[in-house]
Coordinates of C-alpha atoms and ligand atoms in Angstrom, one line a residue:
M259 CA -8.9 19.3 15.6
V260 CA -5.2 19.5 16.2
G261 CA -4.6 20.4 12.6
K262 CA -7.0 23.3 12.8
V263 CA -5.4 24.9 15.9
L264 CA -1.8 24.7 15.1
P265 CA -1.3 26.6 11.8
A266 CA -2.5 29.9 13.3
V267 CA -0.5 29.4 16.4
F268 CA 2.7 28.7 14.5
L269 CA 2.7 32.3 13.2
S270 CA 3.4 33.5 16.7
A271 CA 6.6 33.2 18.7
A272 CA 8.5 30.0 19.0
F273 CA 8.1 29.6 22.7
H274 CA 4.3 29.6 22.2
V275 CA 4.8 26.8 19.9
S276 CA 6.3 24.5 22.5
I277 CA 3.5 25.4 25.0
V278 CA 0.9 24.5 22.4
Y279 CA 2.7 21.3 21.5
L280 CA 2.8 20.3 25.2
A281 CA -0.9 21.1 25.5
V282 CA -1.7 19.1 22.4
L283 CA 0.4 16.2 23.5
S284 CA -1.2 16.0 27.0
S285 CA -4.7 16.2 25.6
Y286 CA -3.7 13.5 23.1
C287 CA -2.3 11.3 25.8
A288 CA -5.3 11.9 28.1
T289 CA -7.8 10.8 25.5
A290 CA -5.8 8.0 24.0
T291 CA -6.3 4.4 25.0
P292 CA -3.2 2.6 26.1
R293 CA -2.8 0.8 22.8
D294 CA -2.6 4.2 21.1
A295 CA 0.0 5.6 23.3
G296 CA 2.9 4.9 21.0
I297 CA 1.1 5.6 17.8
P298 CA 2.0 8.9 16.1
A299 CA -1.0 11.0 15.2
L300 CA 0.4 11.0 11.7
A301 CA 0.2 7.2 11.3
R302 CA -2.8 7.1 9.0
Y303 CA -1.2 9.6 6.6
F304 CA 1.8 7.4 5.7
N305 CA 0.5 6.4 2.4
T306 CA 2.2 3.4 0.8
K307 CA 4.6 3.4 3.8
G308 CA 1.9 2.9 6.3
R309 CA 1.1 -0.2 8.4
Y310 CA -1.6 -2.6 7.3
E311 CA -3.1 -2.1 10.8
E312 CA -4.1 1.4 9.8
A313 CA -6.4 0.0 7.2
N314 CA -7.9 -2.5 9.7
P315 CA -7.5 -1.0 13.2
Y316 CA -9.2 -4.0 14.9
L317 CA -6.0 -6.0 14.3
L318 CA -4.3 -3.8 17.0
D319 CA -6.4 -5.8 19.5
D320 CA -5.8 -9.2 18.0
I321 CA -3.6 -9.6 14.9
L322 CA -5.2 -12.9 14.1
A323 CA -8.8 -11.5 14.3
I324 CA -11.0 -11.7 11.2
N325 CA -14.2 -9.7 10.7
S326 CA -16.6 -12.7 10.4
S327 CA -19.4 -10.5 8.9
A328 CA -17.0 -9.5 6.1
A329 CA -15.9 -13.1 5.5
K330 CA -19.4 -14.5 4.8
P331 CA -20.2 -16.5 1.6
P332 CA -22.9 -15.1 -0.7
S333 CA -25.4 -17.3 1.1
P334 CA -25.2 -20.3 3.5
T335 CA -26.0 -22.6 0.6
C336 CA -22.8 -21.6 -1.3
T337 CA -19.6 -23.4 -1.1
P338 CA -16.2 -21.7 -1.6
V339 CA -14.3 -23.3 -4.4
H340 CA -11.4 -21.0 -5.2
L341 CA -9.3 -18.2 -3.8
T342 CA -6.7 -16.0 -5.6
A343 CA -4.7 -13.7 -3.3
I344 CA -2.5 -11.0 -4.9
I345 CA -0.4 -9.5 -2.1
R346 CA 2.1 -6.7 -1.8
H347 CA 5.3 -7.5 0.2
G348 CA 5.4 -6.7 3.9
T349 CA 7.0 -3.8 5.8
R350 CA 10.5 -3.0 4.4
F351 CA 13.5 -0.8 4.9
P352 CA 13.7 2.4 2.8
T353 CA 15.4 2.0 -0.6
A354 CA 19.0 3.2 -1.0
P355 CA 18.1 6.5 -2.8
N356 CA 15.7 7.3 0.0
I357 CA 18.2 6.4 2.7
R358 CA 20.6 9.0 1.1
K359 CA 17.8 11.6 1.4
L360 CA 17.4 10.7 5.1
Y361 CA 21.1 11.2 5.7
K362 CA 21.1 14.6 4.0
F363 CA 18.2 16.0 6.0
H364 CA 19.4 14.4 9.3
S365 CA 22.8 16.1 8.9
L366 CA 21.1 19.5 8.1
V367 CA 19.1 19.2 11.4
K368 CA 22.2 18.1 13.3
T369 CA 24.3 21.1 12.2
E370 CA 21.7 23.8 11.5
A371 CA 18.6 23.4 13.7
D372 CA 18.4 25.8 16.6
G373 CA 15.8 27.5 18.8
D374 CA 13.5 26.3 21.5
F375 CA 11.5 23.7 19.7
S376 CA 10.7 21.4 22.5
F377 CA 11.7 18.2 20.7
L378 CA 15.0 19.6 19.4
P379 CA 17.1 17.9 22.1
Q380 CA 15.6 14.5 21.2
L381 CA 16.0 15.2 17.5
K382 CA 19.7 16.1 18.0
A383 CA 20.2 13.0 20.1
W384 CA 18.6 10.7 17.5
K385 CA 21.2 8.4 15.9
M386 CA 21.1 7.7 12.2
W387 CA 21.1 3.9 11.9
Y388 CA 19.8 3.3 8.4
K389 CA 22.5 1.9 6.0
E390 CA 22.4 1.9 2.2
E391 CA 22.8 -1.8 2.1
M392 CA 19.4 -2.2 3.8
D393 CA 18.0 -1.1 0.4
G394 CA 14.4 -2.1 0.5
R395 CA 14.8 -5.4 2.4
L396 CA 12.0 -7.0 4.3
V397 CA 12.1 -6.3 8.0
A398 CA 11.0 -8.6 10.9
K399 CA 7.6 -6.8 11.0
G400 CA 7.2 -7.5 7.3
R401 CA 7.7 -11.2 7.9
A402 CA 5.2 -11.1 10.7
D403 CA 2.8 -9.2 8.4
H404 CA 2.7 -12.1 5.9
R405 CA 2.7 -14.8 8.5
H406 CA -0.3 -13.3 10.2
L407 CA -2.1 -12.6 6.9
A408 CA -1.7 -16.3 6.0
Q409 CA -3.2 -17.4 9.3
R410 CA -6.1 -15.0 8.9
L411 CA -6.8 -16.3 5.4
V412 CA -6.9 -19.8 6.8
K413 CA -9.6 -18.6 9.2
T414 CA -11.5 -16.8 6.4
F415 CA -11.3 -19.7 3.9
P416 CA -11.0 -22.8 6.2
S417 CA -12.3 -25.2 3.5
L418 CA -9.8 -23.9 0.8
L419 CA -6.6 -23.3 2.7
T420 CA -6.3 -26.8 4.2
K421 CA -3.4 -29.0 5.0
E422 CA -4.6 -31.5 2.3
N423 CA -4.7 -28.9 -0.4
L424 CA -1.3 -27.6 0.6
L425 CA 0.3 -31.0 0.6
G426 CA -1.7 -32.1 -2.5
L427 CA -0.2 -29.2 -4.5
R428 CA -3.5 -27.5 -5.0
V429 CA -2.1 -24.3 -3.4
K430 CA 0.2 -22.4 -5.8
F431 CA 2.7 -19.7 -4.9
T432 CA 4.1 -17.2 -7.4
T433 CA 6.3 -14.3 -6.5
S434 CA 8.3 -11.4 -8.0
S435 CA 12.0 -12.3 -7.8
K436 CA 12.8 -9.2 -5.6
H437 CA 14.2 -10.3 -2.3
R438 CA 11.5 -8.6 -0.2
C439 CA 8.8 -10.5 -2.2
V440 CA 10.6 -13.9 -2.0
N441 CA 11.0 -13.4 1.7
S442 CA 7.4 -12.4 2.1
T443 CA 6.4 -15.6 0.3
L444 CA 8.6 -17.6 2.7
A445 CA 7.0 -15.8 5.6
F446 CA 3.5 -16.5 4.3
Q447 CA 4.3 -20.2 3.9
Q448 CA 5.8 -20.2 7.3
G449 CA 2.5 -18.9 8.7
L450 CA 0.7 -21.8 7.0
K451 CA 3.2 -24.4 8.2
E452 CA 2.9 -23.2 11.8
H453 CA -0.8 -23.3 11.6
F454 CA -0.9 -26.8 10.2
S455 CA 2.1 -28.1 12.1
I456 CA 3.9 -29.2 8.9
E457 CA 7.2 -27.9 10.0
G458 CA 9.4 -30.3 8.0
E459 CA 7.7 -29.9 4.6
H460 CA 9.2 -27.8 1.8
L461 CA 6.6 -25.7 0.0
N462 CA 7.4 -24.6 -3.5
F463 CA 7.0 -21.3 -5.2
T464 CA 7.6 -20.0 -8.7
L465 CA 9.5 -16.8 -9.6
N466 CA 7.6 -14.9 -12.4
D467 CA 8.7 -11.4 -13.1
A468 CA 6.8 -11.2 -16.4
L469 CA 3.6 -11.6 -14.3
M470 CA 4.5 -9.8 -11.0
R471 CA 6.9 -7.1 -12.4
F472 CA 5.2 -6.3 -15.7
F473 CA 5.9 -2.6 -15.1
D474 CA 9.6 -3.2 -15.9
T475 CA 9.0 -4.6 -19.4
C476 CA 6.0 -2.5 -20.5
A477 CA 7.9 -0.2 -22.9
R478 CA 5.0 2.3 -23.2
L479 CA 4.8 2.6 -19.4
V480 CA 8.5 3.0 -19.0
E481 CA 8.9 5.6 -21.7
T482 CA 5.8 7.7 -21.4
V483 CA 5.3 7.6 -17.6
E484 CA 8.3 6.2 -15.7
K485 CA 10.9 8.2 -17.5
N486 CA 8.7 11.2 -18.4
K487 CA 8.7 14.1 -16.0
K488 CA 5.6 15.6 -17.8
A489 CA 3.6 12.5 -16.7
V490 CA 3.9 13.7 -13.1
E491 CA 3.6 17.4 -13.7
E492 CA 0.6 17.6 -11.4
V493 CA 2.8 16.2 -8.6
T494 CA 5.5 18.7 -9.4
R495 CA 3.0 21.6 -9.4
F496 CA 1.5 20.6 -6.1
N497 CA 4.9 20.2 -4.5
R498 CA 5.8 23.7 -5.5
G499 CA 2.3 25.1 -4.6
P500 CA 1.1 27.1 -1.7
E501 CA 0.0 24.1 0.5
M502 CA 3.4 22.4 0.4
K503 CA 5.2 25.8 0.7
R504 CA 3.4 26.3 4.0
V505 CA 4.5 22.8 5.3
Q506 CA 8.1 23.6 4.4
E507 CA 8.0 27.0 6.1
K508 CA 6.4 25.6 9.2
L509 CA 9.1 22.9 9.3
A510 CA 11.8 25.5 8.8
D511 CA 10.3 27.7 11.6
R512 CA 10.2 24.8 14.1
L513 CA 13.9 24.1 13.4
Q514 CA 15.0 27.7 12.9
I515 CA 16.5 26.7 9.6
P516 CA 16.5 29.2 6.6
Y517 CA 13.5 28.5 4.3
A518 CA 15.9 28.0 1.4
N519 CA 17.4 25.0 3.0
V520 CA 14.2 23.0 3.7
T521 CA 13.4 21.4 0.3
M522 CA 10.6 19.0 -0.7
D523 CA 13.1 16.2 -0.3
G524 CA 13.7 17.4 3.2
V525 CA 10.0 17.4 4.1
E526 CA 9.7 13.9 2.7
A527 CA 12.8 12.7 4.5
A528 CA 11.5 14.0 7.9
F529 CA 8.0 12.7 7.3
Y530 CA 9.0 9.3 6.2
L531 CA 11.6 9.0 8.9
C532 CA 8.7 9.3 11.3
A533 CA 6.9 6.6 9.2
Y534 CA 10.0 4.2 9.0
E535 CA 10.7 4.5 12.7
F536 CA 7.1 3.7 13.4
T537 CA 6.5 0.8 11.0
I538 CA 9.9 -0.8 11.4
L539 CA 10.5 -0.3 15.1
G540 CA 7.1 0.6 16.5
V541 CA 8.6 3.8 17.8
N542 CA 6.9 7.2 18.0
S543 CA 10.1 9.1 17.1
P544 CA 10.8 12.8 17.5
W545 CA 10.6 13.2 13.7
C546 CA 6.9 12.8 14.1
Q547 CA 6.8 16.0 16.1
L548 CA 7.9 18.1 13.1
F549 CA 4.4 17.9 11.6
D550 CA 0.8 18.5 12.7
E551 CA -2.1 16.7 11.1
A552 CA -2.8 19.5 8.7
D553 CA 0.8 19.1 7.4
A554 CA 0.4 15.4 7.2
Q555 CA -2.7 15.7 5.0
V556 CA -0.7 17.8 2.6
V557 CA 2.3 15.3 2.4
E558 CA -0.2 12.4 2.2
Y559 CA -1.9 14.1 -0.8
S560 CA 1.4 14.6 -2.5
G561 CA 2.1 10.9 -2.1
D562 CA -1.4 9.9 -3.3
L563 CA -1.0 12.3 -6.3
K564 CA 2.2 10.5 -7.3
Q565 CA 0.7 7.1 -7.0
Y566 CA -2.4 8.3 -9.0
W567 CA -0.3 9.6 -11.9
K568 CA 2.3 6.8 -11.9
K569 CA 0.2 3.8 -11.1
G570 CA -3.4 4.8 -10.9
F571 CA -6.1 6.5 -13.0
G572 CA -3.8 9.4 -14.1
H573 CA -2.7 7.7 -17.3
D574 CA -4.5 4.9 -19.2
I575 CA -1.3 2.9 -19.6
N576 CA -0.8 2.7 -15.9
S577 CA -3.6 0.2 -15.5
K578 CA -3.3 -1.3 -18.9
S579 CA 0.2 -2.4 -18.1
S580 CA -1.4 -5.0 -15.8
C581 CA -3.4 -6.7 -18.6
V582 CA -1.2 -9.8 -18.3
L583 CA -2.1 -10.2 -14.6
F584 CA -5.8 -9.4 -15.4
H585 CA -5.9 -12.2 -17.9
D586 CA -3.9 -14.6 -15.7
L587 CA -6.6 -14.0 -13.0
F588 CA -9.6 -14.4 -15.3
N589 CA -8.2 -17.4 -17.1
R590 CA -7.9 -19.2 -13.8
L591 CA -11.4 -18.1 -12.6
S592 CA -12.9 -19.3 -15.8
A593 CA -11.1 -22.6 -15.6
V594 CA -12.4 -23.1 -12.1
A595 CA -15.9 -22.0 -13.0
S596 CA -16.0 -24.6 -15.8
Q597 CA -14.6 -27.3 -13.6
V598 CA -17.3 -26.5 -11.1
R599 CA -20.1 -26.5 -13.7
S600 CA -19.0 -29.9 -15.0
D601 CA -18.6 -31.4 -11.5
Q602 CA -14.9 -31.9 -11.9
P603 CA -12.5 -31.4 -9.0
V604 CA -10.9 -27.9 -8.9
S605 CA -7.2 -28.3 -9.8
E606 CA -6.0 -25.0 -8.4
V607 CA -7.8 -24.3 -5.2
V608 CA -5.7 -21.4 -3.9
T609 CA -3.3 -19.1 -5.8
V610 CA -1.1 -16.8 -3.8
Q611 CA 0.8 -14.2 -5.9
I612 CA 3.3 -11.8 -4.2
G613 CA 4.5 -8.6 -5.7
H614 CA 4.7 -4.8 -5.3
A615 CA 2.5 -1.7 -5.0
E616 CA 3.3 -1.3 -8.7
T617 CA 1.8 -4.7 -9.3
L618 CA -1.4 -4.4 -7.3
L619 CA -2.4 -0.7 -7.8
P620 CA -2.6 -0.9 -11.6
L621 CA -4.7 -4.0 -11.3
L622 CA -7.1 -2.4 -8.8
T623 CA -7.3 0.5 -11.2
L624 CA -8.0 -1.7 -14.2
L625 CA -10.9 -3.3 -12.3
G626 CA -12.2 0.3 -11.7
L627 CA -11.9 0.3 -7.9
F628 CA -11.3 3.4 -5.8
K629 CA -12.1 5.7 -8.6
D630 CA -13.1 9.3 -7.7
N631 CA -15.5 11.4 -9.7
T632 CA -12.8 13.9 -10.5
S633 CA -9.1 13.5 -11.1
L634 CA -6.6 14.2 -8.4
T635 CA -4.7 17.4 -9.4
S636 CA -2.4 20.0 -8.1
I637 CA -5.2 22.5 -7.4
N638 CA -8.0 20.4 -5.9
F639 CA -6.5 19.2 -2.6
P640 CA -9.3 20.8 -0.5
S641 CA -12.1 19.2 -2.5
Q642 CA -10.3 15.8 -2.5
L643 CA -10.1 15.5 1.3
G644 CA -12.8 12.7 1.1
R645 CA -11.3 11.0 -1.9
A646 CA -11.6 7.2 -2.4
F647 CA -8.0 7.0 -3.8
R648 CA -6.2 7.1 -0.4
C649 CA -3.2 4.8 -0.6
G650 CA -2.8 4.6 3.2
Q651 CA -6.1 2.6 3.1
I652 CA -5.6 0.9 -0.2
M653 CA -1.9 0.1 -0.5
P654 CA -0.2 -0.2 2.9
Y655 CA 2.5 -2.9 3.3
T656 CA 0.9 -6.4 2.7
A657 CA -2.1 -4.8 0.8
N658 CA -4.0 -7.5 -0.8
L659 CA -6.7 -8.3 -3.4
L660 CA -8.7 -11.4 -2.6
V661 CA -10.9 -12.9 -5.3
A662 CA -13.0 -15.9 -4.2
L663 CA -15.4 -18.1 -6.2
Y664 CA -18.4 -19.8 -4.7
D665 CA -20.5 -22.7 -6.0
C666 CA -24.0 -21.5 -5.4
P667 CA -27.4 -23.1 -6.3
D668 CA -28.0 -20.5 -9.0
G669 CA -24.4 -20.6 -10.5
V670 CA -20.9 -19.6 -9.7
R671 CA -20.6 -16.3 -7.7
L672 CA -17.6 -14.1 -7.1
Q673 CA -16.5 -12.0 -4.2
V674 CA -13.7 -9.4 -4.1
R675 CA -12.0 -8.1 -1.0
V676 CA -9.4 -5.5 -0.7
N677 CA -7.3 -5.7 2.5
E678 CA -9.9 -8.3 3.7
K679 CA -12.8 -5.9 3.3
P680 CA -15.5 -6.6 0.7
V681 CA -15.8 -4.3 -2.2
T682 CA -18.4 -4.0 -4.9
L683 CA -17.0 -4.0 -8.5
P684 CA -18.2 -1.0 -10.5
G685 CA -21.3 -1.7 -12.6
L686 CA -22.3 -4.8 -10.6
A687 CA -25.1 -5.0 -8.1
G688 CA -23.9 -6.1 -4.7
P689 CA -20.8 -7.7 -3.4
S690 CA -21.5 -11.3 -4.7
P691 CA -22.4 -11.1 -8.4
L692 CA -22.7 -14.1 -10.6
Y693 CA -19.4 -14.8 -12.3
E694 CA -21.2 -14.6 -15.7
D695 CA -22.2 -11.1 -14.9
V696 CA -18.7 -10.2 -13.9
K697 CA -17.5 -11.4 -17.3
K698 CA -20.1 -9.3 -19.1
Q699 CA -19.0 -6.2 -17.1
Y700 CA -15.4 -6.7 -18.1
H701 CA -16.1 -7.9 -21.6
Q702 CA -14.0 -5.3 -23.3
L703 CA -11.0 -6.1 -21.2
L704 CA -11.5 -9.8 -21.5
T705 CA -11.6 -9.7 -25.3
G706 CA -8.8 -7.1 -25.6
C707 CA -6.2 -5.7 -23.2
D708 CA -3.4 -7.6 -24.9
Q709 CA -0.2 -7.0 -23.1
D710 CA 2.1 -6.8 -26.1
T711 CA -0.3 -4.5 -27.9
V712 CA -1.0 -2.0 -25.1
C713 CA 2.7 -1.9 -24.2
Q714 CA 3.9 -1.1 -27.7
L715 CA 5.5 2.3 -27.8
N716 CA 3.7 3.7 -30.8
N717 CA 0.3 2.3 -30.3
L718 CA -2.8 4.5 -30.4
Q719 CA -4.9 1.9 -28.6
G720 CA -2.9 2.4 -25.4
Q721 CA -3.3 6.2 -25.5
N722 CA -5.6 8.0 -23.1
Ligands
LIG162 C1 -16.9 -5.9 9.6 O1 -17.4 -6.0 8.4 C2 -18.7 -5.3 8.2 C3 -19.2 -5.7 6.8 O2 -18.3 -5.5 5.8 C4 -18.5 -3.8 8.4 O3 -19.7 -3.2 8.2 C5 -17.9 -3.6 9.8 O4 -17.6 -2.2 9.9 C6 -16.6 -4.4 10.0 N1 -16.2 -4.3 11.3 C7 -14.9 -3.8 11.7 C8 -14.6 -3.8 13.1 O5 -14.1 -3.4 10.8
LIG163 C1 15.7 -12.6 2.2 O1 16.0 -13.5 1.1 C2 17.3 -13.5 0.7 C3 17.4 -14.4 -0.5 O2 16.4 -14.2 -1.4 C4 18.3 -13.8 1.8 O3 19.6 -13.7 1.3 C5 18.1 -12.8 2.9 O4 18.9 -13.1 4.0 C6 16.6 -12.8 3.4 N1 16.4 -11.9 4.5 C7 16.3 -10.6 4.4 C8 16.0 -9.9 5.7 O5 16.4 -9.9 3.4
LIG164 C1 7.9 -29.2 -4.9 O1 8.4 -29.4 -6.2 C2 9.0 -30.6 -6.4 C3 9.7 -30.7 -7.8 O2 8.8 -30.1 -8.7 C4 8.0 -31.7 -6.2 O3 8.6 -33.0 -6.4 C5 7.3 -31.6 -4.8 O4 6.3 -32.5 -4.7 C6 6.8 -30.2 -4.6 N1 6.4 -30.1 -3.2 C7 5.4 -29.3 -2.8 C8 5.0 -29.4 -1.3 O5 4.9 -28.5 -3.5
LIG165 C1 21.4 26.8 2.8 O1 21.0 27.4 1.6 C2 22.0 28.4 1.1 C3 21.3 29.1 -0.1 O2 20.9 28.2 -1.0 C4 23.2 27.7 0.7 O3 24.2 28.6 0.3 C5 23.8 26.9 2.0 O4 24.9 26.1 1.6 C6 22.7 26.0 2.5 N1 23.1 25.4 3.8 C7 23.1 24.1 4.0 C8 23.6 23.7 5.4 O5 22.7 23.3 3.2
LIG166 C1 -19.5 10.2 -7.3 O1 -20.7 10.9 -7.5 C2 -21.8 10.2 -7.2 C3 -23.1 11.0 -7.5 O2 -22.9 12.4 -7.1 C4 -21.8 9.8 -5.7 O3 -23.0 9.0 -5.4 C5 -20.6 8.9 -5.5 O4 -20.5 8.6 -4.1 C6 -19.3 9.7 -5.9 N1 -18.2 8.8 -5.8 C7 -17.1 9.1 -5.2 C8 -16.0 8.0 -5.1 O5 -16.9 10.2 -4.6

């Protein structure tokens, strides 16, 4: 509603703007429950810089709550036998290049902003505290994200994540070597240690960048997408298009800064300052007042477009670059399934793998999840408002893919959850298919999808 009212109003004089803002704020506060009071209205548009809680709002009431109807086995006669959890690192500081952009826009606002925008005094009083050396490090909230996820997974899979399995080396941890991932792994383990009161024990983990940072070494991805501006031309077009131009002008009008000085980098700096202040400190900062919800939807779409063309369905190599992780997963599932069928004990009961959005999004895409009927492009923002590919829901901090196997009377069954919510794999009937049917569905990938081949630079097979 807010987003519909404000754009028209912003065409009129600036003093009207502040009146409307106050009206909007008071109605927002009046209808908000206490737990919402400090949550910016933009919070669900933060994309990959959003809180995990935005994808699962019930966690705001109890961070250790699980949705027991979403955690059910295929039937009461099935026994869980394996869990693989592939998890993005927790909440982090901005990276150094982004911190430089924050500085630039902050200094523009400090020196140039003027007029009677009601939050201007608060904006001018805001002190820049981000430092380049914070460069993408995990923050306290990020450690809590992983500690709490670990404890919820114990509740969801109580017979798999047990003290005996932990100490019996049947729970394996693998992580990207990046500090935010290693620290997320340590926080996840800390959550388990607290839960099981095994404070003294040292839990091991393995660094594996070939598996968790395949995007660095996949030449075809690096050359044709990462370093190729043409690969993201839809993003560039959208950022220069009418919707984004309007967001820039509205921002410039609020601050009484010439249009020429409010760039796309500036819009992103202000928007993500709101996001960082909120996710890192839990603060609803004055930066959040520079946008209404209609603006937020446009900036969100720009972010989703970028993820779509760099990591998602936009280019075939994006998902294919995760073939190594796909095979790692299915090799393990098949090994477990055959151990179960031959009544042997399962050797690797739980596998926890910690990486990045660049690790997880390509794999979800390879599995065919969150695929819209039409591509996300620079010209279809209005028709994509209800899109499945919404990174705030799919890929917030601590986003996770959970793959569980169950020993059922009629065979081994598989369940997939994304961010603890059950999903149905494309082409399969229902959320708990037989593992054999899953293998049939992914037959082409299981018999192909060779990492070295798809990542070769001059390879026709990897082409779209
Ligand atoms: C719990 O899970 C069920 C089944 O997936 C879903 O329908 C329901 O909306 C979930 N409840 C909450 C509070 O998210
Ligand atoms: C994270 O881990 C690194 C070592 O990998 C350590 O030096 C650092 O202090 C940890 N904490 C943060 C917040 O990065
Ligand atoms: C950790 O690794 C060491 C050396 O490989 C091994 O001796 C020890 O049992 C492992 N401990 C745990 C809890 O995984
Ligand atoms: C604003 O833009 C104009 C025109 O591009 C430029 O000359 C000026 O230096 C800019 N001012 C600031 C503060 O960036
Ligand atoms: C795609 O189209 C089909 C048929 O019109 C519809 O049932 C389905 O929900 C659509 N999927 C998405 C993700 O929009």
